[in-house]
Coordinates of C-alpha atoms and ligand atoms in Angstrom, one line a residue:
X1 CA -5.6 -12.4 -12.2
X2 CA -4.6 -15.2 -14.6
X3 CA -7.4 -16.6 -16.8
X4 CA -7.1 -20.1 -15.3
X5 CA -7.5 -18.7 -11.8
X6 CA -10.4 -16.6 -12.9
X7 CA -12.1 -19.5 -14.4
X8 CA -11.6 -21.5 -11.3
X9 CA -13.1 -18.7 -9.2
X10 CA -16.1 -18.6 -11.6
X11 CA -16.4 -22.4 -11.4
X12 CA -16.6 -22.1 -7.6
X13 CA -18.9 -19.1 -7.7
X14 CA -21.4 -20.5 -10.1
X15 CA -22.7 -23.4 -7.8
X16 CA -22.7 -20.9 -5.0
X17 CA -24.9 -18.6 -7.1
X18 CA -27.2 -21.5 -8.0
X19 CA -27.5 -22.4 -4.3
X20 CA -28.3 -18.8 -3.5
X21 CA -31.0 -18.6 -6.1
X22 CA -32.4 -21.9 -4.9
X23 CA -32.5 -20.7 -1.3
X24 CA -34.1 -17.3 -2.3
X25 CA -36.6 -19.3 -4.3
X26 CA -37.4 -21.5 -1.4
X27 CA -37.7 -18.5 1.0
X28 CA -39.9 -16.7 -1.6
X29 CA -42.1 -19.7 -1.8
X30 CA -42.4 -20.2 1.9
X31 CA -43.1 -16.5 2.6
X32 CA -45.6 -16.1 -0.2
X33 CA -47.4 -19.4 0.8
X34 CA -47.4 -18.3 4.5
X35 CA -48.9 -15.0 3.7
X36 CA -51.5 -16.5 1.3
X37 CA -52.4 -19.1 3.9
X38 CA -52.8 -16.5 6.6
X39 CA -55.2 -14.5 4.4
X40 CA -57.1 -17.7 3.4
X41 CA -57.3 -18.8 7.1
X42 CA -58.9 -15.4 7.9
X43 CA -61.7 -15.8 5.2
X44 CA -62.1 -19.5 6.0
X45 CA -62.7 -18.6 9.7
X46 CA -65.4 -16.1 8.7
X47 CA -67.1 -18.7 6.4
X48 CA -67.0 -21.3 9.1
X49 CA -68.6 -18.9 11.7
X50 CA -71.3 -18.0 9.2
X51 CA -72.2 -21.6 8.1
X52 CA -71.9 -23.0 11.6
X53 CA -74.1 -20.2 12.9
X54 CA -76.8 -20.9 10.3
X55 CA -76.8 -24.6 11.0
X56 CA -77.0 -24.1 14.7
X57 CA -79.9 -21.7 14.4
X58 CA -81.7 -24.2 12.1
X59 CA -81.3 -27.0 14.6
X60 CA -82.1 -24.8 17.6
X61 CA -85.4 -23.9 16.0
X62 CA -86.7 -27.4 16.7
X63 CA -84.8 -28.0 20.0
X64 CA -87.9 -27.7 22.2
X65 CA -90.4 -28.9 19.7
X66 CA -90.7 -32.6 20.9
X67 CA -90.8 -31.5 24.5
X68 CA -93.9 -29.4 23.8
X69 CA -95.8 -32.5 22.8
X70 CA -95.6 -33.6 26.5
X71 CA -98.0 -30.7 27.3
X72 CA -100.8 -32.5 25.3
X73 CA -103.0 -34.5 27.5
X74 CA -104.0 -36.8 24.6
X75 CA -100.4 -37.6 23.8
X76 CA -99.7 -38.6 27.4
X77 CA -102.9 -40.7 27.7
X78 CA -102.0 -42.5 24.5
X79 CA -98.4 -43.3 25.3
X80 CA -99.3 -44.2 28.9
X81 CA -101.8 -46.7 27.5
X82 CA -104.8 -45.1 29.2
X83 CA -106.5 -44.3 25.9
X84 CA -106.7 -46.1 22.6
X85 CA -105.2 -44.7 19.4
X86 CA -107.2 -41.6 18.5
X87 CA -107.0 -40.8 14.8
X88 CA -107.6 -37.2 15.8
X89 CA -104.1 -37.1 17.3
X90 CA -102.6 -38.5 14.1
X91 CA -104.2 -35.7 12.1
X92 CA -103.1 -33.1 14.7
X93 CA -99.5 -34.3 14.3
X94 CA -99.9 -34.3 10.5
X95 CA -101.0 -30.6 10.6
X96 CA -98.3 -29.7 13.0
X97 CA -95.7 -31.4 10.8
X98 CA -96.9 -29.4 7.7
X99 CA -96.9 -26.1 9.5
X100 CA -93.5 -26.6 11.1
X101 CA -92.0 -27.8 7.9
X102 CA -90.5 -30.9 9.5
X103 CA -90.2 -34.3 8.0
X104 CA -92.1 -36.4 10.5
X105 CA -93.4 -36.0 14.1
X106 CA -94.2 -39.1 16.0
X107 CA -94.7 -40.4 19.6
X108 CA -93.6 -43.7 21.0
X109 CA -94.5 -45.7 24.1
X110 CA -92.0 -46.3 26.9
X111 CA -91.2 -49.6 25.1
X112 CA -90.3 -47.9 21.8
X113 CA -93.4 -48.6 19.7
X114 CA -94.7 -45.8 17.5
X115 CA -98.3 -45.1 18.5
X116 CA -99.1 -41.9 16.6
X117 CA -97.3 -40.3 13.7
X118 CA -97.8 -37.4 11.2
X119 CA -97.3 -39.9 8.3
X120 CA -100.2 -42.1 9.6
X121 CA -102.0 -42.2 6.3
X122 CA -98.9 -43.1 4.2
X123 CA -98.2 -46.7 3.2
X124 CA -94.8 -46.5 4.9
X125 CA -96.3 -45.0 8.1
X126 CA -94.2 -45.5 11.2
X127 CA -97.2 -46.5 13.2
X128 CA -96.7 -49.8 15.0
X129 CA -93.0 -49.9 14.3
X130 CA -90.6 -50.8 17.1
X131 CA -87.8 -48.2 17.2
X132 CA -86.5 -49.0 20.6
X133 CA -83.0 -49.7 19.1
X134 CA -82.7 -46.2 17.7
X135 CA -80.2 -44.2 19.9
X136 CA -82.5 -41.2 20.0
X137 CA -85.1 -43.3 21.6
X138 CA -82.7 -44.8 24.1
X139 CA -81.5 -41.3 25.0
X140 CA -85.0 -39.9 25.6
X141 CA -86.2 -43.1 27.4
X142 CA -83.4 -42.5 29.8
X143 CA -84.6 -38.9 30.4
X144 CA -82.1 -37.0 28.1
X145 CA -82.7 -34.9 25.0
X146 CA -81.9 -37.2 22.0
X147 CA -80.0 -35.9 19.1
X148 CA -79.3 -38.2 16.2
X149 CA -78.6 -38.0 12.5
X150 CA -79.6 -41.0 10.6
X151 CA -81.1 -42.4 7.5
X152 CA -84.7 -43.5 7.9
X153 CA -85.2 -47.3 7.8
X154 CA -88.5 -47.1 6.0
X155 CA -88.0 -44.5 3.3
X156 CA -84.3 -44.2 3.4
X157 CA -84.6 -40.5 3.9
X158 CA -81.7 -38.8 5.8
X159 CA -82.7 -36.5 8.6
X160 CA -82.0 -35.2 12.0
X161 CA -83.9 -36.7 14.8
X162 CA -84.7 -34.7 17.9
X163 CA -86.3 -36.6 20.8
X164 CA -87.6 -35.7 24.3
X165 CA -88.9 -37.8 27.1
X166 CA -92.7 -37.5 27.8
X167 CA -92.9 -37.4 31.5
X168 CA -95.9 -37.5 33.8
X169 CA -95.4 -36.6 37.4
X170 CA -91.7 -37.2 37.0
X171 CA -92.2 -40.6 35.4
X172 CA -91.2 -41.2 31.8
X173 CA -94.2 -42.6 30.0
X174 CA -93.2 -42.2 26.4
X175 CA -91.0 -40.4 23.9
X176 CA -91.7 -37.7 21.3
X177 CA -89.6 -37.4 18.1
X178 CA -89.3 -34.7 15.4
X179 CA -87.4 -35.6 12.3
X180 CA -86.1 -32.5 10.4
X181 CA -84.4 -32.2 7.0
X182 CA -81.3 -30.1 6.6
X183 CA -81.4 -30.4 2.9
X184 CA -82.5 -26.8 2.2
X185 CA -79.5 -25.5 4.1
X186 CA -77.3 -27.9 2.4
X187 CA -78.5 -26.7 -1.0
X188 CA -77.8 -23.1 -0.1
X189 CA -74.2 -24.1 0.6
X190 CA -73.7 -25.5 -2.9
X191 CA -73.8 -21.9 -4.2
X192 CA -71.0 -20.6 -2.0
X193 CA -67.4 -20.3 -3.2
X194 CA -65.8 -23.0 -0.9
X195 CA -67.1 -26.5 -0.3
X196 CA -68.4 -27.2 3.2
X197 CA -69.2 -30.4 5.0
X198 CA -70.5 -31.6 8.3
X199 CA -69.4 -34.9 9.8
X200 CA -70.9 -36.6 12.7
X201 CA -69.2 -38.0 15.8
X202 CA -68.3 -41.1 13.7
X203 CA -66.5 -39.1 11.1
X204 CA -69.3 -39.8 8.6
X205 CA -70.1 -36.9 6.3
X206 CA -73.8 -36.2 6.9
X207 CA -74.2 -32.8 5.1
X208 CA -72.1 -31.6 2.2
X209 CA -72.3 -28.9 -0.4
X210 CA -71.0 -31.6 -2.9
X211 CA -73.8 -34.3 -3.1
X212 CA -71.4 -37.2 -3.8
X213 CA -69.5 -36.5 -0.5
X214 CA -72.5 -37.4 1.6
X215 CA -72.2 -40.7 3.4
X216 CA -68.5 -40.9 2.9
X217 CA -66.0 -41.1 5.8
X218 CA -63.3 -38.7 6.8
X219 CA -61.3 -41.3 8.8
X220 CA -61.1 -45.0 8.3
X221 CA -63.8 -47.0 10.0
X222 CA -62.9 -49.8 12.4
X223 CA -64.8 -53.0 12.7
X224 CA -66.7 -52.3 16.1
X225 CA -68.0 -49.0 14.6
X226 CA -69.2 -50.8 11.5
X227 CA -71.0 -53.4 13.6
X228 CA -72.5 -50.6 15.7
X229 CA -73.9 -49.0 12.5
X230 CA -75.4 -52.3 11.3
X231 CA -77.1 -52.7 14.7
X232 CA -78.6 -49.2 14.9
X233 CA -79.2 -49.0 11.2
X234 CA -77.9 -45.4 11.6
X235 CA -77.0 -45.0 8.0
X236 CA -79.5 -47.7 6.8
X237 CA -76.7 -50.0 5.7
X238 CA -75.0 -47.5 3.3
X239 CA -71.5 -48.5 2.2
X240 CA -69.8 -45.4 3.6
X241 CA -66.7 -45.2 1.4
X242 CA -63.7 -42.9 2.3
X243 CA -63.9 -39.4 1.0
X244 CA -60.2 -39.5 0.1
X245 CA -59.0 -36.4 2.1
X246 CA -55.3 -36.8 2.6
X247 CA -53.7 -34.4 5.2
X248 CA -50.6 -32.6 3.9
X249 CA -49.5 -30.6 7.0
X250 CA -51.1 -28.9 10.0
X251 CA -51.0 -25.1 10.1
X252 CA -52.9 -24.5 13.4
X253 CA -55.0 -26.4 15.9
X254 CA -58.0 -26.4 13.7
X255 CA -56.5 -25.7 10.3
X256 CA -54.8 -28.1 8.1
X257 CA -53.6 -28.3 4.4
X258 CA -55.2 -31.3 2.8
X259 CA -55.4 -32.8 -0.7
X260 CA -58.6 -34.1 -2.1
X261 CA -58.5 -36.8 -4.8
X262 CA -60.2 -36.1 -8.2
X263 CA -64.0 -36.6 -8.0
X264 CA -65.5 -39.6 -9.8
X265 CA -67.5 -38.3 -12.7
X266 CA -68.4 -34.8 -13.9
X267 CA -68.6 -33.5 -10.4
X268 CA -65.9 -31.0 -11.0
X269 CA -67.8 -29.3 -13.8
X270 CA -71.1 -29.3 -11.9
X271 CA -69.7 -27.4 -8.9
X272 CA -69.1 -23.7 -8.8
X273 CA -65.9 -24.3 -6.8
X274 CA -63.0 -26.7 -7.2
X275 CA -63.8 -30.1 -5.6
X276 CA -60.4 -31.6 -5.9
X277 CA -56.8 -30.5 -5.4
X278 CA -55.3 -28.8 -2.3
X279 CA -57.5 -27.1 0.3
X280 CA -57.1 -25.4 3.6
X281 CA -59.4 -27.4 5.8
X282 CA -60.7 -25.5 8.9
X283 CA -62.9 -27.2 11.4
X284 CA -65.2 -26.1 14.2
X285 CA -67.4 -28.2 16.5
X286 CA -71.2 -27.5 16.3
X287 CA -72.6 -26.8 19.7
X288 CA -75.4 -29.0 20.9
X289 CA -74.4 -31.8 18.6
X290 CA -71.3 -34.1 18.4
X291 CA -70.8 -32.9 14.9
X292 CA -67.9 -31.0 13.2
X293 CA -68.2 -28.6 10.4
X294 CA -65.3 -28.3 7.9
X295 CA -64.8 -25.6 5.4
X296 CA -62.5 -26.4 2.5
X297 CA -60.9 -23.2 1.0
X298 CA -59.2 -23.9 -2.3
X299 CA -55.4 -23.4 -1.9
X300 CA -54.2 -24.1 -5.4
X301 CA -54.2 -20.5 -6.3
X302 CA -51.9 -19.7 -3.3
X303 CA -49.5 -22.5 -4.3
X304 CA -49.5 -21.1 -7.9
X305 CA -48.8 -17.6 -6.6
X306 CA -46.1 -18.9 -4.3
X307 CA -44.4 -20.7 -7.2
X308 CA -44.4 -17.4 -9.2
X309 CA -42.9 -15.5 -6.3
X310 CA -40.3 -18.2 -5.8
X311 CA -39.3 -18.0 -9.4
X312 CA -39.1 -14.2 -9.2
X313 CA -37.1 -14.4 -6.0
X314 CA -34.7 -16.9 -7.5
X315 CA -34.2 -14.9 -10.7
X316 CA -33.8 -11.7 -8.8
X317 CA -31.3 -13.1 -6.4
X318 CA -29.4 -14.7 -9.3
X319 CA -29.3 -11.4 -11.1
X320 CA -28.1 -9.6 -7.9
X321 CA -25.5 -12.4 -7.5
X322 CA -24.2 -11.9 -11.0
X323 CA -24.0 -8.2 -10.5
X324 CA -22.0 -8.8 -7.3
X325 CA -19.8 -11.3 -9.1
X326 CA -19.1 -8.7 -11.8
X327 CA -18.4 -6.1 -9.3
X328 CA -16.0 -8.3 -7.3
X329 CA -14.2 -9.3 -10.6
X330 CA -14.0 -5.7 -11.6
X331 CA -12.5 -4.7 -8.3
X332 CA -10.0 -7.5 -8.6
X333 CA -9.1 -6.3 -12.0
X334 CA -8.6 -2.7 -10.8
X335 CA -6.5 -3.9 -8.0
X336 CA -4.3 -5.9 -10.5
X337 CA -4.0 -2.8 -12.6
X338 CA -3.0 -0.7 -9.6
X339 CA -0.4 -3.2 -8.5
X340 CA 1.0 -3.2 -12.0
X341 CA 1.1 0.5 -12.2
X342 CA 2.9 0.6 -8.8
X343 CA 5.4 -2.0 -9.9
X344 CA 6.1 -0.1 -13.2
X345 CA 6.4 3.2 -11.3
X346 CA 9.0 1.6 -8.9
X347 CA 11.0 0.2 -11.8
X348 CA 10.9 3.5 -13.7
X349 CA 12.0 5.4 -10.6
X350 CA 14.9 3.1 -10.0
X351 CA 15.8 3.5 -13.7
X352 CA 15.6 7.2 -13.4
X353 CA 17.8 7.2 -10.4
X354 CA 20.4 5.1 -12.3
X355 CA 20.2 7.5 -15.2
X356 CA 20.7 10.5 -13.1
X357 CA 23.8 8.9 -11.6
X358 CA 25.0 7.7 -15.0
X359 CA 24.4 11.3 -16.3
X360 CA 26.6 12.7 -13.6
X361 CA 29.4 10.2 -14.4
X362 CA 29.1 11.1 -18.0
X363 CA 29.6 14.7 -17.3
X364 CA 32.6 13.8 -15.2
X365 CA 34.0 11.9 -18.1
X366 CA 33.3 14.9 -20.3
X367 CA 35.1 17.0 -17.7
X368 CA 38.1 14.8 -17.3
X369 CA 39.8 15.9 -20.5
X370 CA 39.3 19.6 -19.5
X371 CA 40.5 18.9 -16.0
X372 CA 43.7 17.1 -17.2
X373 CA 44.4 20.2 -19.3
X374 CA 43.5 22.4 -16.3
X375 CA 45.9 20.6 -14.0
X376 CA 48.8 20.2 -16.4
X377 CA 49.3 24.0 -16.5
X378 CA 49.7 24.5 -12.7
X379 CA 51.8 21.3 -12.5
X380 CA 54.2 22.7 -15.2
X381 CA 54.2 26.0 -13.3
X382 CA 55.0 24.1 -10.0
X383 CA 57.9 22.3 -11.7
X384 CA 59.4 25.7 -12.8
X385 CA 58.7 27.5 -9.5
X386 CA 60.2 24.7 -7.4
X387 CA 63.3 24.6 -9.7
X388 CA 63.6 28.4 -9.4
X389 CA 63.2 28.3 -5.6
X390 CA 66.1 25.8 -5.2
X391 CA 68.2 28.2 -7.3
X392 CA 67.1 31.2 -5.2
X393 CA 68.0 29.4 -2.0
X394 CA 71.4 28.4 -3.3
X395 CA 72.1 32.0 -4.1
X396 CA 70.8 33.1 -0.7
X397 CA 67.9 35.1 -2.2
X398 CA 65.6 34.2 0.6
X399 CA 62.9 36.8 -0.2
X400 CA 62.5 35.6 -3.8
X401 CA 62.4 32.0 -2.6
X402 CA 59.6 32.9 -0.2
X403 CA 57.6 34.6 -3.0
X404 CA 57.9 31.4 -5.1
X405 CA 56.8 29.2 -2.2
X406 CA 53.7 31.4 -1.6
X407 CA 52.9 31.0 -5.3
X408 CA 53.3 27.2 -5.0
X409 CA 50.9 27.1 -2.1
X410 CA 48.3 29.1 -4.0
X411 CA 48.6 26.7 -7.0
X412 CA 48.3 23.6 -4.7
X413 CA 45.2 25.2 -3.1
X414 CA 43.6 25.8 -6.5
X415 CA 44.2 22.2 -7.6
X416 CA 42.8 20.9 -4.3
X417 CA 39.6 22.9 -4.9
X418 CA 39.3 21.3 -8.3
X419 CA 39.6 17.7 -7.0
X420 CA 37.2 18.3 -4.1
X421 CA 34.5 19.5 -6.6
X422 CA 34.9 16.4 -8.6
X423 CA 34.4 14.2 -5.5
X424 CA 31.2 16.0 -4.5
X425 CA 29.8 15.7 -8.0
X426 CA 30.3 12.0 -8.4
X427 CA 28.7 11.3 -5.0
X428 CA 25.2 9.9 -5.3
X429 CA 23.2 12.2 -3.1
X430 CA 20.6 11.1 -0.6
X431 CA 18.0 13.3 -2.3
X432 CA 16.6 14.6 1.0
X433 CA 15.4 18.2 0.5
X434 CA 17.0 21.0 2.6
X435 CA 17.4 24.7 2.3
X436 CA 19.9 25.5 -0.4
X437 CA 21.2 28.9 -1.4
X438 CA 20.7 28.9 -5.2
X439 CA 23.9 30.8 -5.8
X440 CA 26.0 27.7 -4.9
X441 CA 24.7 25.1 -7.3
X442 CA 24.6 27.8 -10.0
X443 CA 28.3 28.5 -9.5
X444 CA 29.2 24.8 -9.4
X445 CA 27.4 24.1 -12.6
X446 CA 29.2 27.0 -14.3
X447 CA 32.4 25.8 -12.9
X448 CA 31.8 22.3 -14.2
X449 CA 31.1 23.6 -17.7
X450 CA 33.9 26.2 -17.5
X451 CA 36.0 24.6 -20.2
X452 CA 33.1 24.5 -22.7
X453 CA 32.1 28.1 -21.8
X454 CA 35.5 29.4 -22.4
X455 CA 35.9 27.5 -25.6
X456 CA 32.5 28.6 -26.9
X457 CA 33.1 32.3 -26.1
X458 CA 29.6 32.6 -24.8
X459 CA 29.1 35.5 -22.4
X460 CA 27.5 34.3 -19.1
X461 CA 25.6 36.7 -17.0
X462 CA 24.6 35.5 -13.5
X463 CA 22.0 37.4 -11.4
X464 CA 21.3 35.3 -8.3
X465 CA 21.1 37.1 -5.0
X466 CA 22.8 35.3 -2.1
X467 CA 19.7 35.1 0.1
X468 CA 17.5 33.3 -2.5
X469 CA 17.1 29.7 -1.3
X470 CA 15.1 26.8 -2.3
X471 CA 14.1 23.5 -0.6
X472 CA 15.8 20.7 -2.5
X473 CA 18.9 18.6 -2.8
X474 CA 21.9 20.8 -3.9
X475 CA 23.5 18.1 -6.0
X476 CA 20.3 17.4 -7.9
X477 CA 19.6 21.0 -8.6
X478 CA 23.2 21.3 -9.8
X479 CA 22.6 18.4 -12.2
X480 CA 19.5 20.2 -13.6
X481 CA 21.4 23.5 -14.0
X482 CA 24.3 21.7 -15.8
X483 CA 21.8 20.2 -18.2
X484 CA 20.1 23.5 -18.9
X485 CA 23.3 25.4 -19.4
X486 CA 24.8 22.6 -21.5
X487 CA 21.7 22.7 -23.7
X488 CA 22.0 26.5 -24.0
X489 CA 25.7 26.1 -25.1
X490 CA 24.6 23.4 -27.6
X491 CA 22.0 25.8 -29.0
X492 CA 24.5 28.7 -29.3
X493 CA 27.2 26.6 -30.9
X494 CA 28.7 28.2 -33.9
X495 CA 26.8 31.4 -33.2
X496 CA 28.6 34.7 -32.8
X497 CA 27.7 36.9 -29.8
X498 CA 26.1 34.1 -27.8
X499 CA 24.7 35.1 -24.4
X500 CA 23.6 33.0 -21.5
X501 CA 21.8 34.4 -18.5
X502 CA 21.1 32.6 -15.2
X503 CA 18.7 34.5 -12.9
X504 CA 16.9 33.6 -9.7
X505 CA 14.0 35.5 -7.9
X506 CA 11.9 34.8 -4.9
X507 CA 8.2 35.3 -5.6
X508 CA 6.3 34.9 -2.4
X509 CA 6.8 31.2 -1.3
X510 CA 8.2 30.1 -4.6
X511 CA 11.6 30.7 -6.3
X512 CA 12.0 30.9 -10.1
X513 CA 15.4 30.1 -11.5
X514 CA 15.7 31.0 -15.2
X515 CA 18.3 29.9 -17.7
X516 CA 18.0 31.9 -20.9
X517 CA 20.0 32.0 -24.1
X518 CA 19.8 34.0 -27.3
X519 CA 20.0 31.0 -29.5
X520 CA 17.5 29.9 -32.2
X521 CA 14.8 29.2 -29.6
X522 CA 12.3 26.3 -29.5
X523 CA 10.5 25.5 -32.7
X524 CA 6.7 24.8 -32.6
X525 CA 7.2 21.1 -33.3
X526 CA 9.8 20.7 -30.5
X527 CA 8.0 22.6 -27.8
X528 CA 5.3 20.0 -26.9
X529 CA 7.8 17.2 -27.0
X530 CA 10.6 18.9 -25.0
X531 CA 10.3 16.7 -21.9
X532 CA 9.7 13.4 -23.7
X533 CA 12.3 10.8 -22.8
X534 CA 14.7 10.2 -25.8
X535 CA 13.4 13.2 -27.8
X536 CA 16.3 14.9 -29.3
X537 CA 17.1 17.1 -32.4
X538 CA 20.8 16.6 -31.9
X539 CA 22.3 14.3 -34.5
X540 CA 25.0 11.8 -33.8
X541 CA 26.7 11.1 -30.6
X542 CA 28.4 13.9 -28.9
X543 CA 30.9 13.5 -26.1
X544 CA 29.1 12.5 -22.8
X545 CA 25.4 11.8 -22.9
X546 CA 24.5 14.4 -25.4
X547 CA 22.0 13.6 -28.1
X548 CA 20.2 10.9 -26.0
X549 CA 17.2 13.1 -25.4
X550 CA 17.2 12.3 -21.7
X551 CA 18.5 15.6 -20.2
X552 CA 15.2 17.5 -20.0
X553 CA 13.1 14.4 -19.1
X554 CA 15.4 13.6 -16.1
X555 CA 15.7 17.3 -15.1
X556 CA 11.9 17.7 -15.1
X557 CA 11.6 14.5 -13.0
X558 CA 14.2 15.8 -10.4
X559 CA 12.4 19.2 -10.1
X560 CA 9.0 17.4 -9.8
X561 CA 10.5 15.3 -6.9
X562 CA 11.0 18.4 -4.9
X563 CA 7.5 19.7 -5.5
X564 CA 8.5 22.0 -8.4
X565 CA 8.1 22.4 -12.1
X566 CA 10.4 22.8 -15.1
X567 CA 9.0 24.6 -18.1
X568 CA 10.5 25.7 -21.4
X569 CA 9.5 28.6 -23.6
X570 CA 10.7 31.1 -26.1
X571 CA 12.1 34.4 -24.7
X572 CA 10.5 37.7 -25.8
X573 CA 13.7 38.6 -27.7
X574 CA 14.1 35.2 -29.1
X575 CA 16.1 32.3 -27.7
X576 CA 15.0 29.7 -25.2
X577 CA 14.1 30.3 -21.6
X578 CA 13.9 27.4 -19.1
X579 CA 12.3 28.1 -15.8
X580 CA 12.7 26.0 -12.6
X581 CA 10.0 26.7 -10.1
X582 CA 10.7 25.4 -6.6
X583 CA 9.4 26.0 -3.1
X584 CA 11.3 28.8 -1.4
X585 CA 13.3 28.2 1.8
X586 CA 14.6 30.4 4.5
X587 CA 18.3 30.2 5.1
X588 CA 19.4 29.4 8.7
X589 CA 21.3 32.2 10.5
X590 CA 24.5 30.2 10.3
X591 CA 25.3 29.8 6.6
X592 CA 27.8 27.0 7.2
X593 CA 24.8 24.7 7.9
X594 CA 23.9 25.1 4.2
X595 CA 27.4 24.7 3.0
X596 CA 28.0 21.4 4.7
X597 CA 29.0 18.8 2.2
X598 CA 29.4 21.3 -0.7
X599 CA 32.7 22.5 -2.1
X600 CA 33.7 26.0 -1.1
X601 CA 35.6 27.7 -3.8
X602 CA 34.2 27.9 -7.3
X603 CA 36.9 30.3 -8.6
X604 CA 39.4 28.7 -10.8
X605 CA 43.1 29.4 -10.1
X606 CA 45.0 31.2 -12.8
X607 CA 48.6 29.9 -13.3
X608 CA 51.3 32.6 -13.6
Ligands
ADP20 P1 19.4 16.2 -25.7 O1 20.1 17.5 -25.2 O2 20.1 15.0 -25.5 O3 18.9 16.4 -27.1 P2 17.4 17.2 -23.9 O4 16.2 16.5 -23.3 O5 18.3 17.9 -23.0 O6 18.1 16.1 -24.8 O7 16.8 18.2 -25.0 C1 15.8 17.8 -25.9 C2 15.7 18.8 -27.1 O8 15.2 20.0 -26.6 C3 17.0 19.0 -27.7 O9 17.4 18.0 -28.6 C4 16.7 20.4 -28.4 O10 16.0 20.2 -29.6 C5 15.7 21.0 -27.5 N1 16.4 22.1 -26.6 C6 16.8 21.9 -25.3 N2 17.3 23.1 -24.9 C7 17.3 23.9 -25.9 C8 17.7 25.3 -26.1 N3 18.3 26.0 -25.0 N4 17.5 25.9 -27.3 C9 17.0 25.2 -28.3 N5 16.5 23.9 -28.2 C10 16.7 23.3 -27.0

């Protein structure tokens, strides 16, 4: 891939990689946060059940307390106005209050005036006060159990008021009230790990593990509500500022992620748990009251953990992405390389084919001179024979003329054989393998080199049985044999008693054709480079393609194409031995099938 294209690909991939990392980070954050919140919700729910249970038990303890006062005759007489205020009753209420651990116990007339109270002897005693405007009185006067959280008007002490109607023969004659403090419970909450608060039906925080949260509001207060509080003095005219709880998003019906503003002063250090930041707020209604309990489980840790996981997921996915990128690039690179190798192989193959063809033509050129010489002799003989025949005919010596004409026919046949061989050699073969009797290409090769053989005086010995056949193209095999025999002749040049042997043997499903000479053999430095293209030890240009160093390289390529090998070695008695190893073939019953396209007569005619 060109550099510019690669850079462009990287330029496109980098934003994709960044996007992937971002997505993975986001998913990592969401999954981690989701899992953290689920676990937090579980513990929050347990806390909520625990605190709500303890608060409900605390309130239930006093639920029937005011009603029991209706069993006292003195109380009924007093509120019904049948008896004057008895101080003994005040003291009775005082003792009861002490023993029960409540804040105050008092009884009111049907009109709402306090007639007896446990705090009778205190300067801020309720006795004589008109509390008919208090909702708990209104509820009880109408025959219902009154439940009311409020701040006392006399001492400003917050408490829970439980009231009951005092009835006599089904007629309400007065109201009994017990005021209890929930402070102790509240104090026990401040030591637990998550802040908890209780808000009343108006959304006013009435109990909280953080003292400064008390008498703040969870939701904005509208004007009618504010006026109602002023009238009933429920919170004794306290300012009721907002707590500053901002909802982030809802997780379930009674679970919400919220943010709490930083507390005013030093509160954070005082509490054992965080009192600002993000929280999981879980709520539950408190039975028997209109109140709602809220547990705030700190969620900052979860968010922190989620960010860490998000960073890990982003880095991890980016790393994987880079690995993928590298892998893709490497694959592209390998594909490029493969394509290049294929292209080069194709080019080389084409070049090799051309060289083979060119090699053949070169041999033909080499042969031309020899052939011209070869043809000149029979032509001269023909000239003499035909002249003689005319003379024999003129003299009426018909027998002698017939003898001459037969001779002429033989010579013409011989020349025809020569030209047909040349035609077959110059033809570029298709290269398709077929069964070839080895004897034929061997004979052809020897024939083509006949001139040189005769000139050199080298003795040629051929041992190739007729039935030994290989699977290849006869023209190509012939080309290889011409190369090997020509190399042998080169090696034997100038040597007396030169011998060249061509043998072929079938060994199971292979055939080994050997071309051996008794020349100088292959030196150690030549042996490993024999089949290297352009490797030659022959100096200067010879006739033909000699000295190019291509003969063996091309021959080895041809043999390889037919599933064989060409090897060179030194013979046991010296000299070089070249072995062609090819797959064996079985000759068809009709040998003409094999001969098709080949020349038929390798024997040279001898002129008279
Ligand atoms: P070329 O014949 O053009 O040199 P080849 O590829 O046919 O190219 O041969 C390469 C070399 O192998 C020759 O130059 C020669 O050194 C060596 N060689 C080939 N055949 C023989 C042989 N029969 N005897 C000795 N050396 C040989």
